[in-house]
Short mmCIF file of C-alpha atoms and ligand atoms in Angstrom, two decimals:
data_model
loop_
_atom_site.label_atom_id
_atom_site.label_comp_id
_atom_site.label_asym_id
_atom_site.label_seq_id
_atom_site.Cartn_x
_atom_site.Cartn_y
_atom_site.Cartn_z
CA MET A 119 -74.52 75.05 27.20
CA HIS A 120 -71.25 73.14 27.13
CA VAL A 121 -70.11 69.52 26.85
CA GLY A 122 -69.13 69.23 30.54
CA ARG A 123 -72.82 69.33 31.52
CA PHE A 124 -73.61 65.89 30.06
CA LEU A 125 -71.53 63.97 32.60
CA GLN A 126 -72.92 65.86 35.58
CA ARG A 127 -76.52 65.37 34.38
CA SER A 128 -75.99 61.63 33.79
CA ALA A 129 -74.43 61.30 37.26
CA ARG A 130 -77.54 62.83 38.84
CA ARG A 131 -79.94 60.66 36.84
CA TYR A 132 -78.05 57.36 37.06
CA PRO A 133 -75.55 57.68 39.94
CA ARG A 134 -74.97 53.93 40.26
CA ASN A 135 -74.50 53.21 36.56
CA PRO A 136 -70.92 52.21 35.73
CA LEU A 137 -69.04 55.00 33.95
CA TRP A 138 -65.71 53.12 33.64
CA LEU A 139 -65.32 49.35 33.53
CA THR A 140 -61.79 47.97 33.86
CA SER A 141 -60.55 44.47 34.66
CA ASP A 142 -59.92 45.33 38.31
CA ARG A 143 -62.21 48.25 39.00
CA THR A 144 -65.66 49.66 38.23
CA ILE A 145 -66.26 53.38 38.75
CA SER A 146 -69.86 54.56 38.96
CA TYR A 147 -71.21 57.77 37.41
CA ASP A 148 -71.48 59.28 40.89
CA GLU A 149 -67.86 58.52 41.82
CA GLY A 150 -66.60 59.20 38.31
CA ALA A 151 -68.26 62.63 38.05
CA THR A 152 -66.80 63.56 41.45
CA ARG A 153 -63.32 62.49 40.29
CA VAL A 154 -63.72 64.61 37.14
CA ARG A 155 -64.79 67.68 39.18
CA ARG A 156 -61.77 67.22 41.50
CA LEU A 157 -59.41 66.90 38.56
CA SER A 158 -60.96 69.97 36.87
CA ARG A 159 -60.38 71.93 40.07
CA SER A 160 -56.76 70.77 40.34
CA LEU A 161 -56.16 71.67 36.70
CA LEU A 162 -57.63 75.13 37.33
CA SER A 163 -54.97 75.63 40.02
CA LEU A 164 -52.24 74.75 37.48
CA CYS A 165 -53.64 76.44 34.38
CA LYS A 166 -56.44 78.77 33.41
CA GLN A 167 -59.55 78.52 31.22
CA GLY A 168 -58.66 78.49 27.53
CA ASP A 169 -55.24 76.90 28.15
CA ARG A 170 -54.29 73.84 26.12
CA VAL A 171 -53.77 70.61 28.05
CA ALA A 172 -52.36 67.68 26.06
CA LEU A 173 -53.07 63.99 26.56
CA LEU A 174 -50.75 61.12 25.67
CA THR A 175 -52.17 57.90 27.05
CA SER A 176 -52.77 54.34 26.08
CA ASN A 177 -56.39 53.12 26.05
CA ARG A 178 -57.22 53.49 29.73
CA PHE A 179 -60.02 55.18 31.61
CA GLU A 180 -57.86 58.02 32.95
CA GLY A 181 -57.23 59.18 29.37
CA LEU A 182 -60.93 59.84 28.82
CA GLU A 183 -61.52 60.93 32.42
CA ALA A 184 -58.85 63.62 31.98
CA HIS A 185 -60.37 64.57 28.62
CA LEU A 186 -63.72 65.21 30.34
CA ALA A 187 -62.03 67.13 33.19
CA ILE A 188 -60.07 69.40 30.81
CA ILE A 189 -63.15 70.25 28.75
CA GLY A 190 -65.35 70.62 31.85
CA ALA A 191 -62.87 73.16 33.28
CA GLY A 192 -63.12 75.27 30.12
CA MET A 193 -59.65 74.28 28.94
CA ILE A 194 -58.82 72.84 25.54
CA ALA A 195 -57.88 69.17 25.28
CA VAL A 196 -55.12 68.18 22.85
CA PRO A 197 -55.25 64.37 22.66
CA MET A 198 -52.18 63.04 20.84
CA ASN A 199 -51.84 59.83 18.90
CA PRO A 200 -49.45 57.53 20.83
CA ARG A 201 -48.14 56.13 17.56
CA LEU A 202 -46.55 59.39 16.44
CA HIS A 203 -42.80 59.99 16.58
CA ALA A 204 -41.43 62.09 19.48
CA SER A 205 -40.59 64.90 17.02
CA GLU A 206 -44.24 64.95 15.90
CA HIS A 207 -45.41 65.15 19.53
CA GLU A 208 -42.90 67.95 20.03
CA PHE A 209 -44.37 69.86 17.10
CA ILE A 210 -47.96 69.47 18.34
CA LEU A 211 -47.08 70.48 21.91
CA GLY A 212 -45.21 73.55 20.67
CA HIS A 213 -47.70 74.58 17.99
CA SER A 214 -50.73 74.30 20.28
CA GLY A 215 -48.94 76.25 23.02
CA THR A 216 -49.73 73.45 25.44
CA VAL A 217 -49.06 74.39 29.08
CA ALA A 218 -49.74 71.02 30.74
CA ILE A 219 -49.61 67.40 29.65
CA ILE A 220 -51.19 64.33 31.19
CA PHE A 221 -49.51 61.10 30.10
CA SER A 222 -49.40 57.45 31.06
CA ALA A 223 -46.13 56.26 32.62
CA ASN A 224 -45.27 54.07 29.61
CA PHE A 225 -44.56 57.30 27.68
CA SER A 226 -42.09 58.73 30.25
CA ASP A 227 -38.97 57.70 28.31
CA HIS A 228 -40.49 58.76 25.00
CA LEU A 229 -41.29 62.23 26.39
CA ALA A 230 -37.91 62.52 28.17
CA GLU A 231 -36.37 62.97 24.69
CA ILE A 232 -38.27 66.21 24.04
CA ARG A 233 -39.06 67.48 27.54
CA SER A 234 -36.14 69.91 27.77
CA ARG A 235 -37.11 71.49 24.44
CA LEU A 236 -40.64 72.38 25.56
CA PRO A 237 -40.41 75.31 27.99
CA ASN A 238 -44.09 76.19 27.36
CA VAL A 239 -45.19 72.89 28.98
CA ARG A 240 -45.05 73.85 32.66
CA SER A 241 -46.94 70.93 34.26
CA TRP A 242 -46.21 67.26 33.61
CA VAL A 243 -48.79 64.90 35.11
CA VAL A 244 -48.13 61.17 35.03
CA ILE A 245 -50.70 58.39 35.36
CA ASN A 246 -49.41 55.42 37.33
CA GLY A 247 -45.89 56.74 37.85
CA GLY A 248 -44.12 59.74 39.29
CA HIS A 249 -40.44 58.93 39.56
CA ASP A 250 -39.39 61.50 36.96
CA GLY A 251 -40.41 64.65 38.82
CA SER A 252 -43.91 64.67 37.26
CA LEU A 253 -47.03 65.22 39.33
CA PRO A 254 -48.84 61.97 40.17
CA TYR A 255 -52.28 61.98 38.49
CA GLU A 256 -54.09 60.39 41.44
CA GLN A 257 -52.75 63.13 43.70
CA LEU A 258 -54.51 65.72 41.53
CA VAL A 259 -57.72 63.72 41.78
CA GLU A 260 -57.51 63.14 45.53
CA THR A 261 -56.39 66.51 46.86
CA ALA A 262 -58.97 68.87 45.33
CA ALA A 263 -62.56 69.43 46.49
CA GLY A 264 -65.25 67.63 44.51
CA ASP A 265 -68.03 70.24 44.66
CA MET A 266 -69.60 71.63 41.50
CA ILE A 267 -67.55 73.98 39.39
CA GLU A 268 -69.39 76.26 37.01
CA PRO A 269 -66.93 77.81 34.59
CA ILE A 270 -68.53 80.15 32.08
CA ILE A 271 -68.15 78.38 28.76
CA GLN A 272 -69.72 79.57 25.51
CA PRO A 273 -70.73 77.23 22.67
CA GLU A 274 -68.12 78.84 20.40
CA ASP A 275 -65.28 78.21 22.88
CA SER A 276 -62.72 75.64 21.77
CA ALA A 277 -62.90 72.24 23.49
CA TRP A 278 -60.67 69.86 21.54
CA LEU A 279 -57.77 70.39 19.12
CA PHE A 280 -57.82 67.41 16.80
CA TYR A 281 -54.41 67.22 15.14
CA THR A 282 -54.46 65.63 11.70
CA SER A 283 -51.46 64.86 9.53
CA GLY A 284 -51.03 67.84 7.23
CA THR A 285 -50.72 67.69 3.46
CA THR A 286 -47.75 69.99 3.81
CA GLY A 287 -46.07 67.60 6.21
CA ARG A 288 -47.06 69.55 9.33
CA PRO A 289 -49.99 68.38 11.46
CA LYS A 290 -52.92 70.81 11.65
CA GLY A 291 -55.13 71.26 14.71
CA ALA A 292 -58.82 71.17 13.73
CA ILE A 293 -60.68 73.18 16.36
CA GLN A 294 -63.69 71.35 17.77
CA THR A 295 -65.78 73.81 19.75
CA HIS A 296 -68.41 72.95 22.37
CA ARG A 297 -71.04 73.63 19.69
CA VAL A 298 -69.33 71.17 17.32
CA LEU A 299 -69.15 68.46 20.01
CA ILE A 300 -72.76 68.95 21.12
CA THR A 301 -73.86 68.68 17.48
CA MET A 302 -71.77 65.53 17.14
CA ILE A 303 -73.51 64.00 20.17
CA GLU A 304 -76.95 64.84 18.71
CA GLN A 305 -76.09 63.39 15.31
CA PHE A 306 -74.71 60.21 16.88
CA LEU A 307 -77.91 59.69 18.87
CA LEU A 308 -80.12 60.63 15.95
CA ALA A 309 -78.50 59.13 12.88
CA VAL A 310 -75.75 56.66 13.87
CA ALA A 311 -76.96 54.67 16.87
CA PRO A 312 -80.41 55.93 17.98
CA ASN A 313 -80.85 52.81 20.12
CA THR A 314 -78.07 53.93 22.52
CA VAL A 315 -79.34 53.75 26.13
CA HIS A 316 -78.12 53.97 29.72
CA THR A 317 -77.63 50.21 30.04
CA ASP A 318 -75.16 50.12 27.13
CA VAL A 319 -71.45 49.44 27.34
CA MET A 320 -69.04 50.96 24.80
CA LEU A 321 -65.75 49.12 24.27
CA HIS A 322 -62.90 51.48 23.34
CA ALA A 323 -60.90 49.11 21.13
CA ALA A 324 -59.49 51.71 18.70
CA PRO A 325 -57.24 54.54 19.95
CA ILE A 326 -59.12 56.88 22.31
CA CYS A 327 -57.39 59.96 20.83
CA HIS A 328 -59.49 59.52 17.66
CA GLY A 329 -62.96 58.22 16.70
CA SER A 330 -63.38 55.93 19.70
CA GLY A 331 -62.81 58.92 22.01
CA SER A 332 -65.52 60.80 20.09
CA CYS A 333 -67.93 57.95 20.91
CA LEU A 334 -67.37 58.64 24.61
CA PHE A 335 -69.46 61.81 24.48
CA PRO A 336 -72.82 60.37 23.29
CA HIS A 337 -72.35 57.42 25.63
CA VAL A 338 -71.76 59.71 28.60
CA ALA A 339 -74.78 61.78 27.52
CA VAL A 340 -77.05 58.74 28.05
CA ALA A 341 -75.11 57.42 31.13
CA ALA A 342 -73.73 54.30 29.43
CA GLY A 343 -70.56 52.44 30.54
CA ASN A 344 -67.11 52.51 28.91
CA ALA A 345 -64.69 49.58 28.84
CA PHE A 346 -61.18 49.52 27.37
CA LEU A 347 -58.94 47.34 25.27
CA LYS A 348 -55.24 48.13 25.76
CA ARG A 349 -54.21 46.43 22.53
CA PHE A 350 -56.32 45.35 19.59
CA GLU A 351 -56.20 41.56 19.24
CA PRO A 352 -59.29 39.57 18.17
CA GLU A 353 -58.99 37.19 21.15
CA LEU A 354 -58.78 40.09 23.64
CA PHE A 355 -61.60 41.90 21.87
CA PHE A 356 -64.01 38.96 22.05
CA ASP A 357 -63.04 38.24 25.65
CA ALA A 358 -63.87 41.85 26.62
CA VAL A 359 -67.17 41.73 24.69
CA ALA A 360 -68.26 38.61 26.57
CA ARG A 361 -66.98 39.79 29.97
CA PHE A 362 -68.49 43.29 29.94
CA ARG A 363 -71.54 42.44 27.81
CA VAL A 364 -70.39 45.07 25.33
CA THR A 365 -73.12 46.63 23.16
CA ALA A 366 -71.16 49.19 21.13
CA THR A 367 -67.70 49.71 19.70
CA PHE A 368 -65.95 51.77 17.02
CA LEU A 369 -63.60 50.01 14.62
CA ALA A 370 -61.64 50.73 11.46
CA PRO A 371 -62.70 48.46 8.55
CA THR A 372 -59.39 46.57 8.77
CA MET A 373 -60.17 45.66 12.39
CA ILE A 374 -63.56 44.26 11.34
CA ASN A 375 -61.79 42.23 8.68
CA ARG A 376 -59.47 40.74 11.33
CA LEU A 377 -62.34 39.98 13.72
CA THR A 378 -64.38 38.27 11.02
CA ALA A 379 -61.43 36.14 9.93
CA SER A 380 -60.59 35.10 13.49
CA GLU A 381 -61.66 31.67 14.71
CA ALA A 382 -62.18 33.30 18.14
CA ALA A 383 -65.36 34.89 16.69
CA ARG A 384 -67.06 31.54 17.17
CA ARG A 385 -65.69 30.76 20.64
CA PHE A 386 -67.03 33.77 22.57
CA ASP A 387 -70.52 35.05 23.26
CA THR A 388 -70.97 38.18 21.14
CA SER A 389 -74.77 38.32 21.43
CA SER A 390 -74.68 41.58 23.43
CA LEU A 391 -73.29 43.56 20.45
CA LYS A 392 -75.83 45.87 18.82
CA ASN A 393 -73.83 48.83 17.41
CA VAL A 394 -70.52 48.05 15.76
CA ILE A 395 -69.68 51.39 14.22
CA TYR A 396 -67.09 51.52 11.49
CA GLY A 397 -65.51 54.31 9.48
CA GLY A 398 -62.33 56.25 8.90
CA ALA A 399 -61.46 54.38 5.71
CA PRO A 400 -63.31 52.67 2.86
CA MET A 401 -65.06 49.41 3.74
CA HIS A 402 -64.91 46.68 1.12
CA LEU A 403 -68.25 45.15 0.28
CA GLY A 404 -66.93 41.57 0.59
CA VAL A 405 -65.63 42.22 4.11
CA LEU A 406 -68.91 43.86 5.15
CA ARG A 407 -71.01 40.96 3.85
CA ARG A 408 -68.84 38.42 5.69
CA ALA A 409 -69.04 40.53 8.85
CA LEU A 410 -72.84 40.73 8.60
CA ASP A 411 -72.99 36.93 8.13
CA THR A 412 -70.76 36.38 11.17
CA PHE A 413 -72.10 38.93 13.65
CA GLY A 414 -75.60 39.71 12.36
CA PRO A 415 -77.21 43.10 11.64
CA VAL A 416 -75.13 45.11 14.11
CA PHE A 417 -73.11 47.36 11.80
CA ALA A 418 -73.44 51.12 11.35
CA GLN A 419 -71.11 53.21 9.20
CA ILE A 420 -69.98 56.76 9.72
CA TYR A 421 -68.14 59.14 7.44
CA GLY A 422 -66.53 62.16 9.00
CA GLN A 423 -63.19 63.84 9.61
CA GLY A 424 -61.50 65.83 12.36
CA GLU A 425 -62.69 69.00 10.62
CA SER A 426 -66.34 67.86 10.84
CA PRO A 427 -66.20 65.20 13.48
CA PHE A 428 -67.60 61.76 13.31
CA THR A 429 -70.66 62.10 11.13
CA ILE A 430 -71.09 63.92 7.89
CA ALA A 431 -73.02 60.88 6.69
CA SER A 432 -74.13 57.65 8.30
CA LEU A 433 -75.51 54.28 7.28
CA SER A 434 -77.53 52.91 10.17
CA THR A 435 -77.92 49.26 11.16
CA GLU A 436 -81.46 49.30 9.66
CA GLU A 437 -80.15 50.63 6.36
CA HIS A 438 -77.62 47.79 6.21
CA VAL A 439 -80.43 45.28 6.69
CA ALA A 440 -82.71 47.01 4.16
CA ALA A 441 -79.90 47.12 1.57
CA LEU A 442 -79.47 43.34 1.87
CA LYS A 443 -83.21 42.57 1.94
CA GLU A 444 -84.09 44.81 -0.96
CA ASP A 445 -81.03 43.74 -2.92
CA ARG A 446 -79.70 47.29 -3.08
CA LEU A 447 -76.10 46.38 -2.41
CA ASN A 448 -74.88 49.67 -3.86
CA HIS A 449 -76.07 51.33 -0.63
CA LEU A 450 -73.53 49.22 1.25
CA SER A 451 -70.77 50.72 -0.91
CA SER A 452 -71.87 54.23 0.01
CA VAL A 453 -70.97 56.04 3.23
CA GLY A 454 -74.69 56.43 3.92
CA ARG A 455 -76.96 59.44 3.97
CA VAL A 456 -76.01 62.96 4.92
CA VAL A 457 -76.91 63.71 8.56
CA PRO A 458 -79.40 66.52 9.29
CA ALA A 459 -76.84 68.87 10.94
CA VAL A 460 -74.93 69.51 7.72
CA ASP A 461 -75.49 70.48 4.11
CA VAL A 462 -73.33 68.67 1.60
CA ARG A 463 -72.48 70.01 -1.82
CA ILE A 464 -70.35 68.44 -4.49
CA LEU A 465 -68.19 71.21 -5.96
CA ASP A 466 -66.04 71.29 -9.08
CA ASP A 467 -62.49 72.70 -9.20
CA ASP A 468 -63.93 76.23 -9.52
CA ASP A 469 -66.15 75.69 -6.46
CA LYS A 470 -69.31 75.50 -8.62
CA PRO A 471 -72.00 73.06 -7.38
CA LEU A 472 -72.37 69.93 -9.48
CA PRO A 473 -75.67 68.12 -10.13
CA ARG A 474 -76.44 64.83 -8.40
CA GLY A 475 -74.56 61.88 -9.76
CA GLN A 476 -71.50 63.92 -10.82
CA PHE A 477 -68.09 63.54 -9.19
CA GLY A 478 -66.46 66.43 -7.37
CA GLU A 479 -65.09 67.46 -4.01
CA ILE A 480 -67.35 66.73 -1.04
CA CYS A 481 -67.93 70.04 0.77
CA VAL A 482 -69.80 70.45 4.04
CA ARG A 483 -71.44 73.33 5.90
CA GLY A 484 -73.24 73.43 9.24
CA ASP A 485 -72.98 73.26 13.01
CA LEU A 486 -70.71 70.23 12.88
CA VAL A 487 -67.98 72.03 10.97
CA MET A 488 -64.89 73.42 12.73
CA PRO A 489 -64.36 77.18 12.75
CA GLY A 490 -60.80 76.64 11.44
CA TYR A 491 -57.37 75.23 12.28
CA TRP A 492 -55.49 76.35 15.36
CA ASP A 493 -53.05 79.15 14.56
CA ASP A 494 -52.99 78.36 10.85
CA PRO A 495 -54.87 81.07 8.91
CA GLY A 496 -53.45 79.90 5.56
CA ALA A 497 -54.66 76.31 5.93
CA SER A 498 -57.98 77.52 7.38
CA ALA A 499 -58.60 79.81 4.39
CA ASN A 500 -57.74 77.02 1.93
CA THR A 501 -60.06 74.55 3.62
CA LEU A 502 -63.02 76.74 4.61
CA LYS A 503 -64.32 78.85 1.76
CA GLU A 504 -67.53 80.86 2.24
CA GLY A 505 -68.50 78.57 5.08
CA TRP A 506 -67.93 75.38 3.08
CA LEU A 507 -65.46 72.86 4.45
CA HIS A 508 -63.51 71.32 1.56
CA THR A 509 -63.02 67.77 2.81
CA GLY A 510 -60.45 66.73 0.19
CA ASP A 511 -62.61 63.68 -0.50
CA VAL A 512 -63.97 63.17 -3.99
CA GLY A 513 -67.37 61.59 -4.54
CA TYR A 514 -70.99 62.08 -5.54
CA LEU A 515 -74.50 62.21 -4.09
CA ASP A 516 -77.24 60.06 -5.60
CA GLU A 517 -80.94 60.94 -5.94
CA GLU A 518 -81.78 59.43 -2.55
CA ASP A 519 -79.08 61.37 -0.65
CA TYR A 520 -76.65 58.48 -0.42
CA LEU A 521 -73.10 59.77 -0.51
CA PHE A 522 -70.35 57.85 -2.31
CA ILE A 523 -66.61 58.45 -1.85
CA THR A 524 -64.55 57.54 -4.86
CA ASP A 525 -61.18 59.12 -4.32
CA ARG A 526 -59.12 61.39 -2.15
CA LYS A 527 -58.14 64.71 -3.58
CA LYS A 528 -55.23 65.02 -1.24
CA ASP A 529 -53.73 61.60 -2.16
CA MET A 530 -53.94 60.53 1.46
CA ILE A 531 -53.15 56.91 2.20
CA ILE A 532 -55.28 55.13 4.81
CA SER A 533 -53.49 52.13 6.29
CA GLY A 534 -55.23 50.24 9.08
CA GLY A 535 -57.49 53.26 9.66
CA ALA A 536 -54.52 55.62 10.13
CA ASN A 537 -54.10 58.53 7.71
CA ILE A 538 -50.74 58.88 6.04
CA TYR A 539 -49.99 61.83 3.80
CA PRO A 540 -47.50 60.83 1.08
CA ARG A 541 -45.95 64.30 1.15
CA GLU A 542 -44.86 63.79 4.75
CA VAL A 543 -43.11 60.50 3.94
CA GLU A 544 -41.62 61.96 0.77
CA GLU A 545 -40.09 64.83 2.70
CA VAL A 546 -38.24 62.39 4.97
CA ILE A 547 -36.99 60.13 2.18
CA ALA A 548 -35.87 63.13 0.13
CA ASN A 549 -33.47 64.00 2.96
CA HIS A 550 -31.58 60.73 2.54
CA THR A 551 -28.17 61.49 1.05
CA ALA A 552 -28.51 58.87 -1.72
CA VAL A 553 -31.97 60.01 -2.88
CA ALA A 554 -32.49 62.28 -5.86
CA GLU A 555 -36.27 62.05 -6.18
CA VAL A 556 -39.09 60.25 -4.50
CA ALA A 557 -42.83 59.70 -4.90
CA VAL A 558 -45.00 57.89 -2.39
CA ILE A 559 -48.37 56.27 -3.11
CA GLY A 560 -50.77 53.87 -1.40
CA VAL A 561 -51.07 50.36 -2.80
CA PRO A 562 -53.88 47.90 -2.01
CA ASP A 563 -53.11 45.67 0.96
CA GLU A 564 -55.28 42.70 1.95
CA GLU A 565 -54.78 43.23 5.66
CA TRP A 566 -54.39 46.98 6.11
CA GLY A 567 -56.56 48.30 3.28
CA GLU A 568 -53.61 50.21 1.88
CA SER A 569 -49.89 50.26 2.52
CA VAL A 570 -47.17 52.74 1.70
CA LYS A 571 -45.00 52.33 -1.38
CA ALA A 572 -42.10 54.63 -2.26
CA PHE A 573 -40.61 55.03 -5.74
CA VAL A 574 -37.05 56.28 -5.40
CA VAL A 575 -34.62 57.70 -7.96
CA LEU A 576 -31.05 57.49 -6.64
CA ARG A 577 -28.42 60.18 -7.07
CA ALA A 578 -25.77 59.41 -9.70
CA GLY A 579 -23.04 57.20 -8.25
CA LYS A 580 -24.96 56.53 -4.99
CA THR A 581 -26.45 53.28 -3.78
CA ALA A 582 -29.04 52.42 -1.14
CA GLU A 583 -31.01 49.37 -0.08
CA ALA A 584 -34.78 49.32 0.47
CA ASP A 585 -34.28 48.38 4.15
CA GLU A 586 -32.00 51.35 4.64
CA ILE A 587 -34.69 53.75 3.33
CA ILE A 588 -37.32 52.12 5.56
CA GLU A 589 -35.06 52.38 8.63
CA PHE A 590 -34.31 56.01 7.77
CA CYS A 591 -38.07 56.75 7.85
CA LYS A 592 -38.46 54.99 11.20
CA ASP A 593 -35.83 57.35 12.63
CA HIS A 594 -37.80 60.45 11.64
CA ILE A 595 -41.54 59.74 11.57
CA ALA A 596 -44.05 57.39 13.18
CA SER A 597 -43.24 53.81 12.32
CA TYR A 598 -46.69 53.16 10.77
CA LYS A 599 -45.92 55.77 8.11
CA LYS A 600 -42.76 54.05 6.84
CA PRO A 601 -43.00 52.44 3.40
CA LYS A 602 -43.67 48.75 3.24
CA PHE A 603 -42.22 48.66 -0.28
CA VAL A 604 -39.42 50.68 -1.85
CA GLU A 605 -38.87 50.42 -5.57
CA PHE A 606 -35.82 51.98 -7.21
CA VAL A 607 -36.57 53.50 -10.61
CA ALA A 608 -34.54 55.39 -13.21
CA ASP A 609 -37.16 58.15 -13.64
CA LEU A 610 -40.52 59.23 -12.28
CA PRO A 611 -43.35 59.87 -14.76
CA LYS A 612 -44.02 63.62 -14.98
CA ASN A 613 -46.33 65.99 -16.82
CA PRO A 614 -44.95 68.83 -18.97
CA THR A 615 -44.77 71.18 -16.02
CA GLY A 616 -42.70 68.66 -14.08
CA LYS A 617 -45.45 67.49 -11.70
CA ILE A 618 -45.05 63.83 -10.81
CA LEU A 619 -47.91 61.78 -12.24
CA LYS A 620 -48.95 59.59 -9.34
CA ARG A 621 -51.89 58.28 -11.29
CA GLU A 622 -49.42 56.73 -13.71
CA LEU A 623 -47.33 55.26 -10.93
CA ARG A 624 -50.47 53.60 -9.60
CA THR A 625 -51.60 52.10 -12.88
CA LEU A 626 -48.23 51.22 -14.35
CA LYS A 627 -46.73 49.56 -11.37
CA LEU A 628 -49.57 47.51 -9.91
P1 LIG B 133 -59.70 61.80 10.15
O1 LIG B 133 -59.74 63.29 10.07
O2 LIG B 133 -58.41 61.27 10.67
O3 LIG B 133 -60.87 61.24 10.89
O4 LIG B 133 -59.79 61.22 8.62
C1 LIG B 133 -60.88 61.55 7.82
C2 LIG B 133 -60.79 60.94 6.45
O5 LIG B 133 -60.93 59.51 6.48
C3 LIG B 133 -61.93 61.41 5.56
O6 LIG B 133 -61.69 62.67 4.99
C4 LIG B 133 -62.01 60.29 4.51
O7 LIG B 133 -61.01 60.44 3.51
C5 LIG B 133 -61.68 59.06 5.34
N1 LIG B 133 -62.93 58.41 5.81
C6 LIG B 133 -63.60 58.63 6.95
N2 LIG B 133 -64.70 57.86 7.03
C7 LIG B 133 -64.76 57.13 5.88
C8 LIG B 133 -65.66 56.15 5.36
N3 LIG B 133 -66.74 55.75 6.04
N4 LIG B 133 -65.38 55.64 4.14
C9 LIG B 133 -64.29 56.04 3.42
N5 LIG B 133 -63.39 56.94 3.87
C10 LIG B 133 -63.61 57.49 5.09
#
């Protein structure tokens, strides 16, 4: 059993169902599955099973089509976040040992910067371009035969390397095997959106390299359609919902906040929506209540991470309704109930299980959990202990199995649904010649949930402006990770062993 089978089965059952819906083209399951088989075959002539093939695309159907073709050929997909800096892409491509990359033409210049430094990447395949010596994507689709390919793929074989920002400043590649992805599909259809059917249309409005891309798999499993939003703007979102009669989408809480606040919400027909799935960052109760008032009982929450993808816990649309009806609003502040595929334990600092109601680290075991990080035994051993994935999230389980997240052990900042590790930003700022010390924290932000704030101690006799520090970050890491605020301070609060007390920075300075 492997993930590639789902598309081929859906194409046989519902050949005329739309697989991809774009503004100028609709591709049926029959045609789409043939294109994927052709692309798999072409890729097998360039690389071999088990090779890593990276993806760097905007939200367009070829990005997910290629993802399916890579996995269906028994290769390992490495989807990369388009918002990362070129040096971060370079690290991921080198670390994963990627041999081929498929990218959309708008990233040609960006990749040109690092191309000469990546001898391991032998094949460069460009979507909608081909003037830079790269292979044209459509040529790969058109030239190969479209008959069935049957690579031998085992459930434990790797399918997807999900690179997360690392606490140590280096991204880590969580290995999602075929078993993990199949379990994710089952949990989605069982506990997140059990009403998903072959007439549905999923709108990929959030980046397809992340949670929205994960939603592709259960939708393909039931032969539902997939539409795309190139850029997230409320007006464009509502227009696509009305045009494609969208039933499902995956959004970060900040995106739901923007949609609810937009006057466009009242101008378009959104009656087709039935599963608006949110997750990736905490949802504020006020935002959720306004969203429910505006769009009706269409919201489902998921809690997961790259290391245990998509659903460790879920709060279904029915549970949202019941929480409101029964006046149990605390359920809406939870991340829902633990899904059947995993066991969750709350462990203390010595890895001892804590009773219900007590705070500790959320740890997860089961078929949804990654076997480890790619080529990173140290990080794997720190994160997976005796089969238990240590999520880095702090929370508790109540008597009814509702899981609550209260904190993040790793100090991660979530801004607009994107994870930012303070350590990574601190490492950059610390390299500035005027900086003696730095500490980075997340501060509440109305629009983005959290934003990045840096506290900087300058070297004696040196000066620097906040803008200069922000620009310096932009030159070295993804722009979304740069601080929004820089405050210059004489000292940083520290404990007796010299560890910076971020808790104090948070309480003192807000
Ligand atoms: P990623 O691996 O990029 O998907 O990020 C996963 C992290 O996002 C989790 O470990 C949590 O800290 C956070 N997260 C995911 N879903 C939720 C949620 N529903 N509520 C609060 N935080 C969440």
